Short mmCIF file of C-alpha atoms in Angstrom, two decimals:
data_model
loop_
_atom_site.label_atom_id
_atom_site.label_comp_id
_atom_site.label_asym_id
_atom_site.label_seq_id
_atom_site.Cartn_x
_atom_site.Cartn_y
_atom_site.Cartn_z
CA MET A 585 82.60 5.06 32.61
CA THR A 586 83.30 8.80 33.12
CA HIS A 587 85.98 9.42 35.74
CA LEU A 588 85.31 12.28 38.16
CA ARG A 589 88.29 14.34 39.22
CA LEU A 590 87.76 16.58 42.26
CA SER A 591 90.56 18.76 43.59
CA ASP A 592 90.66 21.53 46.25
CA ASP A 593 92.59 23.89 44.01
CA ARG A 594 89.72 23.80 41.51
CA TRP A 595 87.16 24.70 44.19
CA PRO A 596 88.56 27.97 45.63
CA VAL A 597 85.30 29.18 47.23
CA ALA A 598 83.76 26.02 48.63
CA GLY A 599 86.96 24.71 50.15
CA ARG A 600 87.66 21.29 51.52
CA PHE A 601 84.25 20.72 53.10
CA ALA A 602 82.35 21.28 49.85
CA SER A 603 84.84 19.15 47.96
CA THR A 604 84.39 16.31 50.42
CA VAL A 605 80.59 16.49 50.19
CA VAL A 606 80.62 16.51 46.38
CA LEU A 607 83.08 13.64 46.30
CA ALA A 608 80.88 11.60 48.63
CA LEU A 609 77.83 12.27 46.50
CA ALA A 610 79.72 11.34 43.35
CA VAL A 611 80.93 8.07 44.85
CA TRP A 612 77.38 7.26 46.00
CA PHE A 613 75.97 8.00 42.53
CA VAL A 614 78.60 5.99 40.65
CA THR A 615 78.24 3.04 43.06
CA THR A 616 74.46 3.10 42.81
CA VAL A 617 74.49 3.19 39.01
CA SER A 618 77.13 0.46 38.80
CA VAL A 619 75.23 -1.86 41.13
CA GLY A 620 72.01 -1.20 39.25
CA VAL A 621 73.57 -2.01 35.88
CA SER A 622 75.27 -5.12 37.26
CA ALA A 623 72.03 -6.40 38.77
CA GLN A 624 70.17 -5.77 35.52
CA GLN A 625 72.74 -7.64 33.46
CA THR A 626 72.70 -10.56 35.86
CA ALA A 627 68.93 -10.81 36.03
CA ALA A 628 68.08 -10.27 32.36
CA PRO A 629 70.37 -9.09 29.55
CA LEU A 630 69.12 -6.20 27.49
CA ALA A 631 67.13 -7.31 24.46
CA THR A 632 69.10 -7.49 21.22
CA PRO A 633 67.81 -5.26 18.40
CA GLN A 634 65.94 -7.12 15.67
CA LEU A 635 68.51 -8.22 13.11
CA SER A 636 68.19 -9.95 9.76
CA ASP A 637 69.81 -13.34 9.17
CA THR A 638 72.36 -11.62 6.93
CA GLU A 639 73.32 -9.20 9.70
CA ILE A 640 73.63 -12.00 12.24
CA GLU A 641 75.75 -14.05 9.84
CA ALA A 642 78.12 -11.11 9.38
CA PHE A 643 78.37 -10.59 13.13
CA LEU A 644 79.15 -14.26 13.79
CA ARG A 645 81.78 -14.32 11.05
CA ASP A 646 83.56 -11.08 11.85
CA ALA A 647 83.02 -10.03 15.47
CA LYS A 648 85.94 -10.32 17.87
CA VAL A 649 85.81 -13.13 20.41
CA LEU A 650 86.16 -11.48 23.82
CA SER A 651 85.92 -14.62 25.95
CA ALA A 652 84.90 -18.27 25.80
CA ARG A 653 83.97 -20.85 28.39
CA SER A 654 82.56 -24.36 28.45
CA THR A 655 78.79 -24.64 28.24
CA GLY A 656 78.93 -27.39 30.85
CA LYS A 657 76.40 -29.42 28.85
CA GLY A 658 76.56 -32.22 26.33
CA VAL A 659 79.44 -34.50 25.43
CA THR A 660 81.09 -32.49 22.64
CA ASP A 661 82.85 -29.94 24.88
CA SER A 662 81.22 -26.99 23.12
CA LEU A 663 81.80 -23.39 24.14
CA ARG A 664 79.76 -20.31 24.92
CA ALA A 665 81.65 -17.30 23.61
CA THR A 666 81.06 -13.57 23.94
CA LEU A 667 81.61 -11.63 20.70
CA SER A 668 81.70 -7.93 19.94
CA ASN A 669 81.98 -5.86 16.78
CA GLY A 670 82.23 -2.55 18.65
CA ALA A 671 78.57 -1.67 18.13
CA MET A 672 77.06 -4.81 19.63
CA THR A 673 78.01 -7.56 22.04
CA HIS A 674 76.34 -10.96 21.92
CA ASP A 675 77.06 -14.61 22.72
CA ALA A 676 77.57 -17.50 20.32
CA HIS A 677 77.70 -21.27 20.66
CA ILE A 678 80.95 -22.68 19.23
CA GLN A 679 81.13 -26.34 18.26
CA THR A 680 84.25 -27.92 16.77
CA ILE A 681 83.24 -31.60 16.94
CA ASP A 682 83.90 -33.44 13.67
CA GLU A 683 84.14 -37.19 14.21
CA GLU A 684 83.51 -40.23 12.06
CA LYS A 685 83.28 -43.80 13.35
CA ARG A 686 82.58 -47.01 11.50
CA GLU A 687 80.59 -48.19 14.48
CA PHE A 688 79.14 -46.20 17.38
CA ARG A 689 77.53 -47.90 20.37
CA THR A 690 75.37 -46.63 23.20
CA PRO A 691 73.34 -48.63 25.73
CA LYS A 692 70.34 -48.22 23.41
CA ILE A 693 71.64 -48.30 19.83
CA VAL A 694 74.41 -49.39 17.49
CA GLU A 695 74.99 -46.97 14.62
CA PHE A 696 77.23 -47.63 11.62
CA ASN A 697 78.97 -44.93 9.58
CA PHE A 698 78.49 -42.56 12.52
CA ARG A 699 79.16 -38.84 12.06
CA ASP A 700 79.07 -36.11 14.68
CA SER A 701 79.92 -32.80 13.03
CA TRP A 702 79.70 -29.06 13.48
CA LYS A 703 78.87 -28.90 9.77
CA PHE A 704 75.38 -30.25 10.44
CA ASN A 705 74.50 -27.16 12.50
CA ILE A 706 75.03 -24.99 9.44
CA ALA A 707 73.23 -27.44 7.16
CA ALA A 708 70.25 -27.46 9.56
CA TYR A 709 70.14 -23.65 9.61
CA LYS A 710 70.27 -23.36 5.83
CA LEU A 711 67.68 -26.10 5.27
CA ASP A 712 65.41 -24.52 7.90
CA ARG A 713 65.42 -21.26 5.98
CA MET A 714 64.85 -23.02 2.65
CA LEU A 715 61.69 -24.48 4.18
CA GLY A 716 60.56 -21.20 5.75
CA LEU A 717 60.53 -22.62 9.30
CA ASN A 718 62.71 -20.03 11.07
CA MET A 719 63.17 -22.15 14.19
CA VAL A 720 66.90 -22.95 13.89
CA PRO A 721 69.34 -20.21 14.99
CA VAL A 722 71.75 -18.70 12.48
CA SER A 723 74.97 -20.69 12.21
CA VAL A 724 78.11 -19.96 10.15
CA PRO A 725 81.51 -21.59 9.56
CA ARG A 726 84.48 -19.96 11.25
CA ARG A 727 87.74 -21.04 12.85
CA TRP A 728 88.14 -21.45 16.57
CA ARG A 729 91.87 -21.34 17.16
CA MET A 730 93.24 -24.05 14.84
CA GLN A 731 89.97 -25.85 14.17
CA GLN A 732 87.05 -25.28 11.86
CA ALA A 733 83.85 -24.72 13.78
CA ALA A 734 80.23 -23.67 13.68
CA TYR A 735 79.42 -20.36 15.37
CA THR A 736 75.72 -20.35 16.25
CA TRP A 737 73.73 -17.37 17.52
CA TRP A 738 72.93 -17.71 21.23
CA VAL A 739 69.14 -17.53 21.55
CA ASP A 740 67.85 -14.48 23.45
CA ASP A 741 65.13 -14.36 26.09
CA VAL A 742 65.07 -18.09 26.83
CA MET A 743 62.55 -18.86 29.54
CA MET A 744 63.10 -22.61 29.79
CA ASP A 745 63.77 -25.73 27.75
CA GLU A 746 61.31 -28.45 26.90
CA GLY A 747 62.45 -30.52 29.88
CA ASP A 748 61.47 -27.73 32.27
CA ARG A 749 58.12 -27.30 30.55
CA LEU A 750 57.28 -30.97 30.90
CA LYS A 751 58.12 -30.80 34.59
CA GLY A 752 55.19 -28.43 34.93
CA GLN A 753 57.12 -25.17 35.12
CA ALA A 754 54.67 -23.49 32.72
CA ASN A 755 52.61 -24.05 29.59
CA ASP A 756 51.74 -21.89 26.60
CA PRO A 757 48.19 -20.60 27.09
CA ASP A 758 47.68 -21.03 23.34
CA VAL A 759 47.71 -24.83 23.29
CA LEU A 760 46.85 -25.16 19.60
CA ARG A 761 49.68 -22.85 18.55
CA TRP A 762 52.10 -24.73 20.78
CA ASN A 763 51.12 -28.13 19.39
CA ARG A 764 51.56 -26.89 15.85
CA GLN A 765 55.03 -25.58 16.62
CA MET A 766 55.97 -29.01 17.93
CA GLN A 767 54.58 -30.64 14.80
CA LEU A 768 56.97 -28.51 12.75
CA VAL A 769 59.87 -29.68 14.93
CA ARG A 770 58.85 -33.31 14.41
CA VAL A 771 58.62 -32.96 10.65
CA PHE A 772 62.05 -31.29 10.53
CA ASP A 773 63.65 -33.94 12.76
CA GLN A 774 62.26 -36.74 10.59
CA LEU A 775 63.53 -34.98 7.49
CA ILE A 776 67.09 -34.60 8.81
CA TYR A 777 67.00 -37.91 10.72
CA ASN A 778 68.03 -36.26 13.96
CA THR A 779 69.31 -38.95 16.34
CA ASP A 780 69.98 -36.57 19.22
CA ARG A 781 66.84 -34.51 19.75
CA ASN A 782 66.45 -34.21 23.50
CA LEU A 783 64.48 -32.03 25.88
CA GLY A 784 67.45 -29.77 26.54
CA ASN A 785 67.93 -28.65 22.95
CA LEU A 786 64.43 -27.35 22.43
CA LEU A 787 64.51 -23.83 23.83
CA ILE A 788 61.40 -21.82 24.68
CA THR A 789 61.48 -18.02 24.74
CA LYS A 790 59.35 -15.72 26.84
CA GLU A 791 57.04 -15.32 23.86
CA TRP A 792 56.56 -19.11 23.70
CA ARG A 793 58.56 -19.47 20.53
CA VAL A 794 60.44 -22.75 20.08
CA TRP A 795 64.05 -22.81 18.90
CA ALA A 796 65.65 -26.12 17.90
CA ILE A 797 69.41 -26.20 18.54
CA ASP A 798 72.37 -28.60 18.31
CA HIS A 799 72.10 -30.73 15.16
CA THR A 800 75.57 -32.32 15.10
CA ARG A 801 74.09 -35.83 15.05
CA ALA A 802 71.64 -35.48 12.19
CA PHE A 803 71.58 -35.98 8.40
CA ARG A 804 71.99 -39.76 8.41
CA LYS A 805 71.94 -41.74 5.17
CA HIS A 806 68.78 -43.68 6.08
CA GLU A 807 66.14 -43.56 3.38
CA THR A 808 63.22 -44.35 5.70
CA LEU A 809 61.80 -42.17 8.48
CA LYS A 810 63.02 -42.64 12.03
CA THR A 811 59.59 -42.35 13.69
CA PRO A 812 56.83 -41.86 11.11
CA ALA A 813 54.11 -42.31 13.75
CA ALA A 814 55.22 -38.97 15.25
CA LEU A 815 53.95 -37.17 12.15
CA THR A 816 50.27 -36.44 12.68
CA ALA A 817 49.96 -32.94 11.21
CA CYS A 818 51.86 -30.56 8.93
CA ASP A 819 51.71 -26.95 7.85
CA ARG A 820 50.48 -26.61 4.24
CA GLN A 821 53.21 -24.16 3.30
CA LEU A 822 55.91 -26.47 4.70
CA LEU A 823 54.53 -29.42 2.75
CA GLU A 824 54.63 -27.43 -0.49
CA LYS A 825 58.22 -26.34 0.19
CA LEU A 826 59.17 -29.95 0.89
CA LYS A 827 57.74 -30.98 -2.47
CA ALA A 828 59.76 -28.25 -4.18
CA LEU A 829 63.13 -29.40 -2.81
CA ASP A 830 65.42 -30.76 -5.51
CA ARG A 831 68.90 -32.20 -5.60
CA GLN A 832 70.40 -29.29 -7.56
CA THR A 833 69.26 -26.73 -5.00
CA LEU A 834 70.37 -28.86 -2.05
CA LYS A 835 73.79 -29.39 -3.63
CA ARG A 836 74.18 -25.68 -4.23
CA GLU A 837 73.21 -24.70 -0.69
CA LEU A 838 74.55 -27.61 1.35
CA ASP A 839 77.43 -29.13 -0.62
CA ASP A 840 80.04 -27.70 1.76
CA TYR A 841 78.38 -29.40 4.72
CA LEU A 842 76.72 -32.63 3.51
CA LEU A 843 78.12 -35.59 1.61
CA ASN A 844 76.33 -36.88 -1.49
CA TRP A 845 74.81 -39.84 0.32
CA GLU A 846 73.55 -37.54 3.08
CA ILE A 847 71.73 -35.43 0.49
CA ASP A 848 70.39 -38.61 -1.13
CA GLY A 849 69.01 -39.79 2.22
CA LEU A 850 67.44 -36.38 2.83
CA LEU A 851 65.58 -36.51 -0.48
CA LYS A 852 64.35 -40.06 0.13
CA ARG A 853 63.01 -39.06 3.53
CA ARG A 854 61.40 -36.01 1.95
CA ASP A 855 59.57 -38.34 -0.41
CA ALA A 856 58.44 -40.48 2.53
CA ILE A 857 57.13 -37.43 4.45
CA VAL A 858 55.18 -36.15 1.45
CA ALA A 859 53.69 -39.60 0.84
CA HIS A 860 52.82 -39.90 4.53
CA PHE A 861 50.81 -36.68 4.60
CA GLU A 862 49.18 -37.30 1.25
CA LYS A 863 47.93 -40.56 2.71
CA LEU A 864 46.62 -38.80 5.83
CA GLY A 865 44.78 -36.31 3.64
CA PRO A 866 43.66 -32.66 4.07
CA ALA A 867 42.53 -33.20 7.67
CA ALA A 868 46.21 -33.51 8.70
CA LEU A 869 47.13 -30.10 7.28
CA PHE A 870 46.96 -26.70 8.98
CA ASP A 871 47.92 -23.08 8.35
CA ARG A 872 50.70 -21.86 10.60
CA ALA A 873 50.24 -18.82 12.83
CA PRO A 874 52.79 -16.00 12.34
CA ALA A 875 55.86 -16.16 14.58
CA ARG A 876 55.70 -13.94 17.65
#
């Protein structure tokens, strides 16, 4: 902010009265502008310029962490951090969780060879782009203090999550487009065997675009689909990209984040998804609308 310096000896003609009036006006102007900017930032942050995935990756890797605080959600004690590279300031989601348990129990399930890892966020992002979905935010590896972590782009312009939508807060006027977006989410979750998809980690922007976040409990070794009945339709382009996936490509892109048996399970589930839609036939396929 520009600092105004008013002094009587620099105003020889107007004198003290003029100086006082100008000072009062300056204080009023600065206060008004400051309050206006503060209110704007509180109500709705300025939109981030359109950036490529490569630019976002670079920002997440290199920008300085200005502050970090708990998200207050979930059980992994993740953080919301504010980063800046001097030209831009933006938030990121930092997750350091990396746990393995021979047996994991909840009131509903017992899971063996349990893994909960930040690495799966990056694997989900990379796989999402390989399939041309563009519904998982950019995520990169980077240290948080003494721990390895995933730094994930904080989604802009979020209007609500899926839980709020189902409570009747609002609905996309384009019902067909909305349903097809959700079909893409279901196919992806079956592919990665996501055990922790919940209403709070499906974010909906003001343009009714769905973003799927938080994949630390995915990529299980299971060779069968978790809920095949959920798969009732699929985008043609996605199905073709699924068919084209091969072990060599997956190893090259995901080897730093997935174990061999996790890649094996992914390919087996891919086969099951392809077989599922081939059995349903052409009536189950659609052409996706461009992202807004």
